[in-house]
Amino acid sequence: MFDLRPVGYIIGLLLTVLGAAMLLPLGMDLLAGNGEWPVFLESAIITALTGTFLAISCANGVGRGLTIRQTFLVTTLVWLILAIFAAVPFILGDTQASITDAFFESMSGLTTTGSTVFTGLEELPAGILLWRSLLQWMGGIGIVVVAMVFLPELRVGGMQIFRSEAFDTLGKILPRAAEIAARITWIYLGLTFAAFLAFAAVGMTAFDALCHALTAISTGGFSTTDASFGAHQGAPEYVATVVMLLASLPFVRYIQLLAGTARPFFEDTQIRAYFTVIGVTVAGLFLFQVFVDGLHPEQSFREAIFNVVSIISGTGFASVDYQLWGAVPVVVFFFLGLVGGCAGSTSCSVKIFRYQILLSAVRAQIRAIHSPHGMFLTRFDGRPVGPDVLNSVMAFFSIFVVSLGVLSILLSMTGLDFTTSVSGAATAIANIGPGLGDTIGPAGNFSTLNPTAKWLLAIAMLVGRLELLVVYAILTVNFWRS
């Protein structure tokens, strides 16, 4: 029989942590004196008690480790159940959100998607704004741990290629996954604090600097104003660009860097390819704006690099409505969002390494056609890619495209127009944030969508954040057979 007690124990512990995290926005509302603090007190009690009772009731089933099936299940259920309880403050608080809107917002936060159904953010209590930012911050560190510890072991979407790398720094194998999680946490905290100081140094208020530091380092994209970074143009855009870039690089490289070796950081083919894509795109958009739109060079460069990094990293901040730049930039931004950052970072979408493996496989196949008797291997980072990795990557691309198409059709069946359906599907599965069009574009939000569309998008955020196959695997009959 499938033992669910280890799964329940882990979820219970994390719910208790989530309840404790609610004390931070509670304290913020107390300091602000807006009378909203009881909302977080009630939510914290509900969440922490539920988590504590669940952990205690399942404690006798905790063994030495999780099986593969238990790992698949806990990885999925953690994000789903935490999103349910994280939505409670939105229902009880000043937002008075419906269950649909509250769940959409919390799922968007924990998956670091950044799509929002809330308007008038400037008028919301400080506690609610901080809670949205905290959700993304926790989701960001959560996905780094999942990507470095769980996904390589689950052999999802080619992530097994990083199995040894995640636990091997300077040739020394870490004794437990908990140790690498602890190192990630300290690095994550350090980067967050540095981002806070940098935002404050360029003129943001302490509260805005804190919230944007939390959402930039997690590549989440929630802001404290409806205008997003349109309210913080200038130097803050450059700071945010650097923070988003740092967050979308492999965190294992930071561990190695702190351990005393910088060579892997600069030789990582993922990082080089990532910066190449960004550089070429920024240069193209910069020239387009200067010579076609006639903008000032500094403004063109700032807007281009900020919005390119924001979209490719999956952060979703917007400083301008780039849809006004013309048809070509809009198409570029759409496909840019389907690229993503590096594996083992807080960024989302397909990830740059899968495109590298795909291109290497295509190149090897073309060479094999020209020279039928030759031996041509698919390589990544100079190493041969095994059939299992290549098959996983190809399966991921296939399922990603099929999921995008099916979700687009389902959204259109709810009454959404073509642009909103396709871009909404892409932004949810790829966890980008803003879509395209007047409704969900960078100048809009998701508040006016019908409830069915919101539920579809929220579920798609979960599926996309967990690399699709993790969720799909537990929906098969074979998964539940003894």
GROMACS .gro file of C-alpha atoms in nm:
model
  482
    1MET     CA    1   0.000   0.000   0.000
    2PHE     CA    2   0.118   0.353  -0.082
    3ASP     CA    3   0.238   0.509   0.245
    4LEU     CA    4   0.136   0.875   0.252
    5ARG     CA    5   0.268   0.948   0.601
    6PRO     CA    6   0.614   1.074   0.492
    7VAL     CA    7   0.441   1.302   0.242
    8GLY     CA    8   0.203   1.433   0.508
    9TYR     CA    9   0.489   1.487   0.753
   10ILE     CA   10   0.688   1.707   0.513
   11ILE     CA   11   0.379   1.904   0.410
   12GLY     CA   12   0.288   1.952   0.777
   13LEU     CA   13   0.631   2.094   0.859
   14LEU     CA   14   0.621   2.332   0.564
   15LEU     CA   15   0.270   2.449   0.657
   16THR     CA   16   0.400   2.530   1.004
   17VAL     CA   17   0.681   2.734   0.849
   18LEU     CA   18   0.428   2.910   0.625
   19GLY     CA   19   0.217   2.996   0.930
   20ALA     CA   20   0.523   3.136   1.106
   21ALA     CA   21   0.604   3.347   0.797
   22MET     CA   22   0.264   3.515   0.831
   23LEU     CA   23   0.391   3.682   1.147
   24LEU     CA   24   0.611   3.909   0.935
   25PRO     CA   25   0.324   4.088   0.753
   26LEU     CA   26   0.138   4.084   1.087
   27GLY     CA   27   0.423   4.287   1.237
   28MET     CA   28   0.424   4.517   0.934
   29ASP     CA   29   0.055   4.593   0.978
   30LEU     CA   30   0.108   4.655   1.349
   31LEU     CA   31   0.382   4.907   1.268
   32ALA     CA   32   0.164   5.071   1.002
   33GLY     CA   33  -0.127   5.092   1.247
   34ASN     CA   34  -0.384   5.003   0.981
   35GLY     CA   35  -0.577   4.749   1.190
   36GLU     CA   36  -0.524   4.461   0.945
   37TRP     CA   37  -0.295   4.258   1.170
   38PRO     CA   38  -0.574   4.029   1.306
   39VAL     CA   39  -0.613   3.889   0.953
   40PHE     CA   40  -0.261   3.747   0.960
   41LEU     CA   41  -0.296   3.634   1.320
   42GLU     CA   42  -0.602   3.427   1.230
   43SER     CA   43  -0.438   3.297   0.914
   44ALA     CA   44  -0.118   3.208   1.100
   45ILE     CA   45  -0.308   3.016   1.367
   46ILE     CA   46  -0.511   2.823   1.109
   47THR     CA   47  -0.207   2.738   0.898
   48ALA     CA   48   0.040   2.658   1.177
   49LEU     CA   49  -0.203   2.442   1.376
   50THR     CA   50  -0.305   2.248   1.066
   51GLY     CA   51   0.059   2.191   0.979
   52THR     CA   52   0.155   2.092   1.334
   53PHE     CA   53  -0.129   1.842   1.372
   54LEU     CA   54  -0.057   1.695   1.028
   55ALA     CA   55   0.314   1.654   1.106
   56ILE     CA   56   0.247   1.495   1.445
   57SER     CA   57  -0.011   1.252   1.306
   58CYS     CA   58   0.229   1.141   1.029
   59ALA     CA   59   0.551   1.140   1.232
   60ASN     CA   60   0.538   0.764   1.302
   61GLY     CA   61   0.563   0.693   0.929
   62VAL     CA   62   0.886   0.879   0.869
   63GLY     CA   63   1.159   0.643   0.753
   64ARG     CA   64   1.509   0.690   0.623
   65GLY     CA   65   1.407   0.857   0.301
   66LEU     CA   66   1.142   0.906   0.037
   67THR     CA   67   1.068   0.664  -0.242
   68ILE     CA   68   1.052   0.793  -0.600
   69ARG     CA   69   0.671   0.791  -0.594
   70GLN     CA   70   0.661   0.973  -0.261
   71THR     CA   71   0.905   1.231  -0.397
   72PHE     CA   72   0.687   1.294  -0.703
   73LEU     CA   73   0.382   1.332  -0.481
   74VAL     CA   74   0.536   1.555  -0.217
   75THR     CA   75   0.690   1.784  -0.480
   76THR     CA   76   0.347   1.846  -0.633
   77LEU     CA   77   0.133   1.854  -0.320
   78VAL     CA   78   0.362   2.095  -0.137
   79TRP     CA   79   0.305   2.368  -0.397
   80LEU     CA   80  -0.068   2.298  -0.418
   81ILE     CA   81  -0.145   2.284  -0.045
   82LEU     CA   82   0.081   2.575   0.047
   83ALA     CA   83  -0.094   2.785  -0.218
   84ILE     CA   84  -0.433   2.699  -0.064
   85PHE     CA   85  -0.331   2.813   0.284
   86ALA     CA   86  -0.134   3.112   0.151
   87ALA     CA   87  -0.460   3.237  -0.001
   88VAL     CA   88  -0.632   3.269   0.338
   89PRO     CA   89  -0.505   3.625   0.414
   90PHE     CA   90  -0.634   3.741   0.075
   91ILE     CA   91  -0.981   3.608   0.157
   92LEU     CA   92  -0.995   3.745   0.512
   93GLY     CA   93  -0.804   4.067   0.450
   94ASP     CA   94  -0.878   4.405   0.301
   95THR     CA   95  -0.874   4.263  -0.052
   96GLN     CA   96  -1.191   4.062   0.025
   97ALA     CA   97  -1.090   3.839  -0.264
   98SER     CA   98  -1.305   3.551  -0.382
   99ILE     CA   99  -1.169   3.199  -0.340
  100THR     CA  100  -1.084   3.199  -0.711
  101ASP     CA  101  -0.892   3.527  -0.701
  102ALA     CA  102  -0.720   3.443  -0.372
  103PHE     CA  103  -0.599   3.106  -0.499
  104PHE     CA  104  -0.488   3.258  -0.831
  105GLU     CA  105  -0.284   3.525  -0.650
  106SER     CA  106  -0.123   3.284  -0.405
  107MET     CA  107  -0.039   3.030  -0.676
  108SER     CA  108   0.102   3.309  -0.892
  109GLY     CA  109   0.312   3.416  -0.595
  110LEU     CA  110   0.450   3.077  -0.489
  111THR     CA  111   0.525   2.974  -0.848
  112THR     CA  112   0.689   3.317  -0.900
  113THR     CA  113   0.470   3.372  -1.206
  114GLY     CA  114   0.385   3.732  -1.116
  115SER     CA  115   0.042   3.753  -1.282
  116THR     CA  116  -0.200   3.941  -1.057
  117VAL     CA  117  -0.574   3.988  -1.019
  118PHE     CA  118  -0.541   4.274  -0.772
  119THR     CA  119  -0.581   4.638  -0.875
  120GLY     CA  120  -0.518   4.953  -0.677
  121LEU     CA  121  -0.208   4.805  -0.516
  122GLU     CA  122  -0.109   5.145  -0.379
  123GLU     CA  123  -0.418   5.139  -0.157
  124LEU     CA  124  -0.370   4.789  -0.016
  125PRO     CA  125  -0.243   4.741   0.343
  126ALA     CA  126   0.132   4.706   0.382
  127GLY     CA  127   0.090   4.357   0.524
  128ILE     CA  128  -0.085   4.229   0.213
  129LEU     CA  129   0.180   4.378  -0.016
  130LEU     CA  130   0.458   4.227   0.196
  131TRP     CA  131   0.280   3.889   0.200
  132ARG     CA  132   0.263   3.882  -0.180
  133SER     CA  133   0.636   3.956  -0.194
  134LEU     CA  134   0.717   3.694   0.070
  135LEU     CA  135   0.524   3.429  -0.121
  136GLN     CA  136   0.742   3.488  -0.424
  137TRP     CA  137   1.058   3.494  -0.215
  138MET     CA  138   0.970   3.159  -0.054
  139GLY     CA  139   0.868   3.017  -0.390
  140GLY     CA  140   1.198   3.126  -0.540
  141ILE     CA  141   1.418   2.951  -0.286
  142GLY     CA  142   1.184   2.652  -0.296
  143ILE     CA  143   1.223   2.600  -0.668
  144VAL     CA  144   1.603   2.628  -0.648
  145VAL     CA  145   1.610   2.347  -0.391
  146VAL     CA  146   1.366   2.141  -0.598
  147ALA     CA  147   1.570   2.196  -0.915
  148MET     CA  148   1.900   2.103  -0.751
  149VAL     CA  149   1.789   1.823  -0.519
  150PHE     CA  150   1.469   1.663  -0.646
  151LEU     CA  151   1.437   1.708  -1.024
  152PRO     CA  152   1.777   1.552  -1.108
  153GLU     CA  153   1.681   1.245  -0.903
  154LEU     CA  154   1.337   1.227  -1.066
  155ARG     CA  155   1.501   1.243  -1.412
  156VAL     CA  156   1.256   1.510  -1.529
  157GLY     CA  157   1.306   1.693  -1.858
  158GLY     CA  158   1.676   1.618  -1.882
  159MET     CA  159   1.754   1.757  -1.537
  160GLN     CA  160   1.938   1.432  -1.456
  161ILE     CA  161   2.235   1.578  -1.643
  162PHE     CA  162   2.292   1.797  -1.334
  163ARG     CA  163   2.263   1.510  -1.084
  164SER     CA  164   2.628   1.489  -0.983
  165GLU     CA  165   2.689   1.862  -1.028
  166ALA     CA  166   2.429   1.957  -0.768
  167PHE     CA  167   2.609   1.765  -0.495
  168ASP     CA  168   2.966   1.801  -0.610
  169THR     CA  169   3.152   2.120  -0.530
  170LEU     CA  170   3.529   2.120  -0.563
  171GLY     CA  171   3.513   1.742  -0.599
  172LYS     CA  172   3.366   1.689  -0.253
  173ILE     CA  173   3.030   1.517  -0.233
  174LEU     CA  174   2.795   1.685   0.014
  175PRO     CA  175   2.673   1.433   0.271
  176ARG     CA  176   2.306   1.536   0.262
  177ALA     CA  177   2.066   1.732   0.048
  178ALA     CA  178   1.994   1.941   0.359
  179GLU     CA  179   2.348   2.079   0.348
  180ILE     CA  180   2.319   2.211  -0.006
  181ALA     CA  181   1.976   2.355   0.083
  182ALA     CA  182   2.135   2.536   0.378
  183ARG     CA  183   2.409   2.681   0.157
  184ILE     CA  184   2.151   2.794  -0.098
  185THR     CA  185   1.953   2.963   0.180
  186TRP     CA  186   2.250   3.167   0.299
  187ILE     CA  187   2.341   3.271  -0.056
  188TYR     CA  188   1.977   3.359  -0.125
  189LEU     CA  189   1.956   3.568   0.193
  190GLY     CA  190   2.280   3.745   0.108
  191LEU     CA  191   2.166   3.833  -0.243
  192THR     CA  192   1.829   3.952  -0.109
  193PHE     CA  193   1.993   4.180   0.147
  194ALA     CA  194   2.231   4.320  -0.114
  195ALA     CA  195   1.935   4.386  -0.346
  196PHE     CA  196   1.751   4.566  -0.064
  197LEU     CA  197   2.048   4.793   0.004
  198ALA     CA  198   2.093   4.865  -0.368
  199PHE     CA  199   1.726   4.956  -0.421
  200ALA     CA  200   1.731   5.179  -0.113
  201ALA     CA  201   2.051   5.346  -0.234
  202VAL     CA  202   1.890   5.453  -0.563
  203GLY     CA  203   1.593   5.625  -0.401
  204MET     CA  204   1.328   5.365  -0.317
  205THR     CA  205   1.158   5.382   0.020
  206ALA     CA  206   1.260   5.112   0.266
  207PHE     CA  207   0.930   4.929   0.218
  208ASP     CA  208   0.944   4.940  -0.162
  209ALA     CA  209   1.309   4.836  -0.155
  210LEU     CA  210   1.226   4.538   0.065
  211CYS     CA  211   0.931   4.420  -0.144
  212HIS     CA  212   1.114   4.459  -0.474
  213ALA     CA  213   1.426   4.291  -0.339
  214LEU     CA  214   1.211   3.990  -0.242
  215THR     CA  215   1.040   3.971  -0.580
  216ALA     CA  216   1.344   4.050  -0.797
  217ILE     CA  217   1.575   3.789  -0.643
  218SER     CA  218   1.297   3.531  -0.680
  219THR     CA  219   1.234   3.645  -1.040
  220GLY     CA  220   0.872   3.679  -0.934
  221GLY     CA  221   0.762   4.023  -1.052
  222PHE     CA  222   0.503   4.134  -0.796
  223SER     CA  223   0.524   4.507  -0.731
  224THR     CA  224   0.376   4.754  -0.484
  225THR     CA  225   0.208   4.968  -0.751
  226ASP     CA  226  -0.012   4.897  -1.052
  227ALA     CA  227   0.252   5.064  -1.270
  228SER     CA  228   0.518   4.810  -1.161
  229PHE     CA  229   0.860   4.959  -1.244
  230GLY     CA  230   0.690   5.236  -1.437
  231ALA     CA  231   0.683   5.406  -1.097
  232HIS     CA  232   1.058   5.352  -1.044
  233GLN     CA  233   1.217   5.441  -1.375
  234GLY     CA  234   1.584   5.532  -1.397
  235ALA     CA  235   1.851   5.392  -1.167
  236PRO     CA  236   1.619   5.133  -1.002
  237GLU     CA  237   1.575   4.968  -1.343
  238TYR     CA  238   1.950   4.910  -1.370
  239VAL     CA  239   1.961   4.768  -1.017
  240ALA     CA  240   1.668   4.538  -1.088
  241THR     CA  241   1.834   4.421  -1.410
  242VAL     CA  242   2.148   4.314  -1.223
  243VAL     CA  243   1.945   4.140  -0.951
  244MET     CA  244   1.731   3.952  -1.204
  245LEU     CA  245   2.043   3.843  -1.393
  246LEU     CA  246   2.208   3.714  -1.076
  247ALA     CA  247   1.894   3.527  -0.976
  248SER     CA  248   1.862   3.354  -1.313
  249LEU     CA  249   2.211   3.200  -1.300
  250PRO     CA  250   2.278   2.850  -1.154
  251PHE     CA  251   2.302   2.874  -0.777
  252VAL     CA  252   2.547   2.585  -0.767
  253ARG     CA  253   2.798   2.822  -0.928
  254TYR     CA  254   2.762   3.058  -0.631
  255ILE     CA  255   2.830   2.767  -0.396
  256GLN     CA  256   3.144   2.682  -0.592
  257LEU     CA  257   3.243   3.049  -0.605
  258LEU     CA  258   3.222   3.078  -0.226
  259ALA     CA  259   3.411   2.752  -0.193
  260GLY     CA  260   3.706   2.916  -0.364
  261THR     CA  261   3.681   2.840  -0.734
  262ALA     CA  262   3.547   3.081  -0.994
  263ARG     CA  263   3.644   2.877  -1.299
  264PRO     CA  264   3.315   2.679  -1.334
  265PHE     CA  265   3.118   3.004  -1.314
  266PHE     CA  266   3.293   3.156  -1.614
  267GLU     CA  267   3.317   2.833  -1.814
  268ASP     CA  268   2.950   2.735  -1.776
  269THR     CA  269   2.808   2.705  -2.129
  270GLN     CA  270   2.459   2.778  -1.995
  271ILE     CA  271   2.568   3.113  -1.861
  272ARG     CA  272   2.754   3.205  -2.178
  273ALA     CA  273   2.458   3.110  -2.399
  274TYR     CA  274   2.219   3.298  -2.169
  275PHE     CA  275   2.419   3.619  -2.186
  276THR     CA  276   2.460   3.579  -2.561
  277VAL     CA  277   2.083   3.560  -2.615
  278ILE     CA  278   2.028   3.862  -2.391
  279GLY     CA  279   2.305   4.063  -2.558
  280VAL     CA  280   2.182   3.999  -2.912
  281THR     CA  281   1.820   4.074  -2.821
  282VAL     CA  282   1.901   4.393  -2.632
  283ALA     CA  283   2.121   4.516  -2.916
  284GLY     CA  284   1.846   4.452  -3.170
  285LEU     CA  285   1.575   4.626  -2.967
  286PHE     CA  286   1.809   4.914  -2.883
  287LEU     CA  287   1.883   4.979  -3.250
  288PHE     CA  288   1.515   4.940  -3.337
  289GLN     CA  289   1.409   5.201  -3.082
  290VAL     CA  290   1.685   5.447  -3.167
  291PHE     CA  291   1.658   5.437  -3.545
  292VAL     CA  292   1.290   5.347  -3.592
  293ASP     CA  293   1.120   5.506  -3.292
  294GLY     CA  294   1.375   5.786  -3.248
  295LEU     CA  295   1.418   5.747  -2.871
  296HIS     CA  296   1.713   5.879  -2.671
  297PRO     CA  297   1.996   5.619  -2.666
  298GLU     CA  298   2.015   5.595  -2.285
  299GLN     CA  299   1.639   5.553  -2.251
  300SER     CA  300   1.634   5.298  -2.532
  301PHE     CA  301   1.914   5.093  -2.377
  302ARG     CA  302   1.763   5.107  -2.027
  303GLU     CA  303   1.416   5.007  -2.139
  304ALA     CA  304   1.549   4.736  -2.369
  305ILE     CA  305   1.782   4.567  -2.121
  306PHE     CA  306   1.539   4.592  -1.830
  307ASN     CA  307   1.240   4.446  -2.013
  308VAL     CA  308   1.443   4.182  -2.198
  309VAL     CA  309   1.597   4.052  -1.875
  310SER     CA  310   1.261   4.074  -1.699
  311ILE     CA  311   1.088   3.858  -1.961
  312ILE     CA  312   1.362   3.603  -2.033
  313SER     CA  313   1.418   3.543  -1.661
  314GLY     CA  314   1.044   3.508  -1.609
  315THR     CA  315   1.033   3.794  -1.358
  316GLY     CA  316   0.760   3.988  -1.535
  317PHE     CA  317   0.837   4.341  -1.415
  318ALA     CA  318   0.735   4.603  -1.670
  319SER     CA  319   0.866   4.959  -1.688
  320VAL     CA  320   0.677   5.051  -2.008
  321ASP     CA  321   0.408   4.903  -2.229
  322TYR     CA  322   0.645   4.744  -2.480
  323GLN     CA  323   0.347   4.651  -2.698
  324LEU     CA  324   0.360   5.013  -2.819
  325TRP     CA  325   0.706   4.954  -2.965
  326GLY     CA  326   0.560   4.776  -3.266
  327ALA     CA  327   0.479   4.429  -3.396
  328VAL     CA  328   0.838   4.305  -3.422
  329PRO     CA  329   0.933   4.373  -3.056
  330VAL     CA  330   0.606   4.214  -2.939
  331VAL     CA  331   0.687   3.892  -3.128
  332VAL     CA  332   1.041   3.900  -2.987
  333PHE     CA  333   0.913   3.934  -2.630
  334PHE     CA  334   0.662   3.650  -2.679
  335PHE     CA  335   0.927   3.401  -2.788
  336LEU     CA  336   1.182   3.540  -2.542
  337GLY     CA  337   0.954   3.436  -2.258
  338LEU     CA  338   0.964   3.078  -2.387
  339VAL     CA  339   1.344   3.065  -2.353
  340GLY     CA  340   1.397   3.107  -1.979
  341GLY     CA  341   1.709   3.130  -1.767
  342CYS     CA  342   1.954   2.868  -1.640
  343ALA     CA  343   1.872   2.541  -1.470
  344GLY     CA  344   1.917   2.551  -1.093
  345SER     CA  345   1.811   2.916  -1.067
  346THR     CA  346   1.490   3.090  -0.965
  347SER     CA  347   1.403   3.156  -1.331
  348CYS     CA  348   1.137   2.961  -1.516
  349SER     CA  349   1.019   2.856  -1.864
  350VAL     CA  350   1.194   2.599  -2.086
  351LYS     CA  351   1.549   2.682  -1.968
  352ILE     CA  352   1.845   2.763  -2.189
  353PHE     CA  353   2.019   2.424  -2.148
  354ARG     CA  354   1.735   2.238  -2.322
  355TYR     CA  355   1.772   2.457  -2.629
  356GLN     CA  356   2.146   2.390  -2.626
  357ILE     CA  357   2.087   2.013  -2.618
  358LEU     CA  358   1.820   2.041  -2.887
  359LEU     CA  359   2.049   2.239  -3.119
  360SER     CA  360   2.335   1.998  -3.055
  361ALA     CA  361   2.109   1.704  -3.143
  362VAL     CA  362   1.996   1.875  -3.464
  363ARG     CA  363   2.355   1.953  -3.556
  364ALA     CA  364   2.461   1.592  -3.494
  365GLN     CA  365   2.171   1.463  -3.703
  366ILE     CA  366   2.255   1.693  -3.995
  367ARG     CA  367   2.619   1.584  -3.984
  368ALA     CA  368   2.510   1.221  -3.977
  369ILE     CA  369   2.301   1.277  -4.290
  370HIS     CA  370   2.602   1.423  -4.472
  371SER     CA  371   2.836   1.150  -4.343
  372PRO     CA  372   2.632   0.830  -4.287
  373HIS     CA  373   2.933   0.631  -4.165
  374GLY     CA  374   3.047   0.890  -3.911
  375MET     CA  375   2.984   0.892  -3.536
  376PHE     CA  376   2.835   1.221  -3.419
  377LEU     CA  377   2.732   1.266  -3.057
  378THR     CA  378   2.498   1.515  -2.897
  379ARG     CA  379   2.699   1.713  -2.645
  380PHE     CA  380   2.634   1.957  -2.365
  381ASP     CA  381   2.909   2.152  -2.191
  382GLY     CA  382   3.162   1.939  -2.379
  383ARG     CA  383   3.022   1.610  -2.247
  384PRO     CA  384   2.829   1.348  -2.447
  385VAL     CA  385   2.457   1.348  -2.373
  386GLY     CA  386   2.317   1.002  -2.303
  387PRO     CA  387   2.001   0.870  -2.469
  388ASP     CA  388   1.802   0.903  -2.145
  389VAL     CA  389   1.880   1.275  -2.119
  390LEU     CA  390   1.811   1.338  -2.487
  391ASN     CA  391   1.482   1.148  -2.473
  392SER     CA  392   1.379   1.342  -2.161
  393VAL     CA  393   1.454   1.675  -2.326
  394MET     CA  394   1.263   1.581  -2.641
  395ALA     CA  395   0.971   1.459  -2.432
  396PHE     CA  396   0.971   1.787  -2.241
  397PHE     CA  397   0.960   1.995  -2.560
  398SER     CA  398   0.677   1.782  -2.699
  399ILE     CA  399   0.468   1.800  -2.383
  400PHE     CA  400   0.537   2.172  -2.347
  401VAL     CA  401   0.407   2.247  -2.698
  402VAL     CA  402   0.106   2.017  -2.657
  403SER     CA  403   0.021   2.169  -2.316
  404LEU     CA  404   0.050   2.519  -2.459
  405GLY     CA  405  -0.186   2.431  -2.744
  406VAL     CA  406  -0.443   2.251  -2.528
  407LEU     CA  407  -0.449   2.529  -2.269
  408SER     CA  408  -0.487   2.793  -2.541
  409ILE     CA  409  -0.789   2.606  -2.679
  410LEU     CA  410  -0.945   2.565  -2.334
  411LEU     CA  411  -0.899   2.937  -2.260
  412SER     CA  412  -1.053   3.034  -2.592
  413MET     CA  413  -1.353   2.812  -2.507
  414THR     CA  414  -1.415   3.032  -2.200
  415GLY     CA  415  -1.466   3.332  -2.429
  416LEU     CA  416  -1.119   3.486  -2.438
  417ASP     CA  417  -0.985   3.628  -2.764
  418PHE     CA  418  -0.700   3.462  -2.955
  419THR     CA  419  -0.420   3.689  -2.830
  420THR     CA  420  -0.530   3.664  -2.466
  421SER     CA  421  -0.574   3.286  -2.488
  422VAL     CA  422  -0.237   3.208  -2.647
  423SER     CA  423  -0.031   3.459  -2.450
  424GLY     CA  424  -0.217   3.372  -2.128
  425ALA     CA  425  -0.138   3.004  -2.178
  426ALA     CA  426   0.226   3.084  -2.250
  427THR     CA  427   0.268   3.316  -1.954
  428ALA     CA  428   0.110   3.062  -1.714
  429ILE     CA  429   0.295   2.750  -1.829
  430ALA     CA  430   0.624   2.940  -1.861
  431ASN     CA  431   0.558   3.137  -1.535
  432ILE     CA  432   0.642   3.469  -1.701
  433GLY     CA  433   0.383   3.714  -1.559
  434PRO     CA  434   0.232   3.954  -1.812
  435GLY     CA  435   0.078   3.832  -2.136
  436LEU     CA  436  -0.007   4.024  -2.450
  437GLY     CA  437  -0.306   4.233  -2.552
  438ASP     CA  438  -0.506   4.505  -2.383
  439THR     CA  439  -0.639   4.277  -2.108
  440ILE     CA  440  -0.339   4.086  -1.968
  441GLY     CA  441  -0.055   4.277  -2.134
  442PRO     CA  442   0.213   4.468  -1.941
  443ALA     CA  443  -0.030   4.759  -1.894
  444GLY     CA  444  -0.316   4.536  -1.769
  445ASN     CA  445  -0.377   4.244  -1.534
  446PHE     CA  446  -0.584   3.929  -1.497
  447SER     CA  447  -0.866   4.068  -1.280
  448THR     CA  448  -1.128   4.082  -1.557
  449LEU     CA  449  -1.086   3.721  -1.672
  450ASN     CA  450  -1.372   3.481  -1.603
  451PRO     CA  451  -1.336   3.239  -1.307
  452THR     CA  452  -1.290   2.933  -1.528
  453ALA     CA  453  -0.998   3.095  -1.709
  454LYS     CA  454  -0.838   3.191  -1.377
  455TRP     CA  455  -0.857   2.833  -1.248
  456LEU     CA  456  -0.710   2.698  -1.570
  457LEU     CA  457  -0.425   2.948  -1.553
  458ALA     CA  458  -0.358   2.881  -1.184
  459ILE     CA  459  -0.331   2.507  -1.245
  460ALA     CA  460  -0.107   2.573  -1.546
  461MET     CA  461   0.124   2.781  -1.325
  462LEU     CA  462   0.170   2.481  -1.095
  463VAL     CA  463   0.228   2.241  -1.384
  464GLY     CA  464   0.477   2.474  -1.551
  465ARG     CA  465   0.670   2.554  -1.234
  466LEU     CA  466   0.727   2.183  -1.167
  467GLU     CA  467   0.857   2.114  -1.519
  468LEU     CA  468   0.526   1.963  -1.640
  469LEU     CA  469   0.627   1.597  -1.613
  470VAL     CA  470   0.631   1.595  -1.232
  471VAL     CA  471   0.260   1.674  -1.219
  472TYR     CA  472   0.163   1.466  -1.522
  473ALA     CA  473   0.338   1.160  -1.378
  474ILE     CA  474   0.111   1.140  -1.074
  475LEU     CA  475  -0.197   1.160  -1.297
  476THR     CA  476  -0.118   0.826  -1.462
  477VAL     CA  477  -0.273   0.496  -1.355
  478ASN     CA  478   0.067   0.324  -1.329
  479PHE     CA  479   0.180   0.574  -1.066
  480TRP     CA  480  -0.087   0.454  -0.822
  481ARG     CA  481  -0.050   0.081  -0.883
  482SER     CA  482   0.113  -0.118  -0.606
   0.00000   0.00000   0.00000
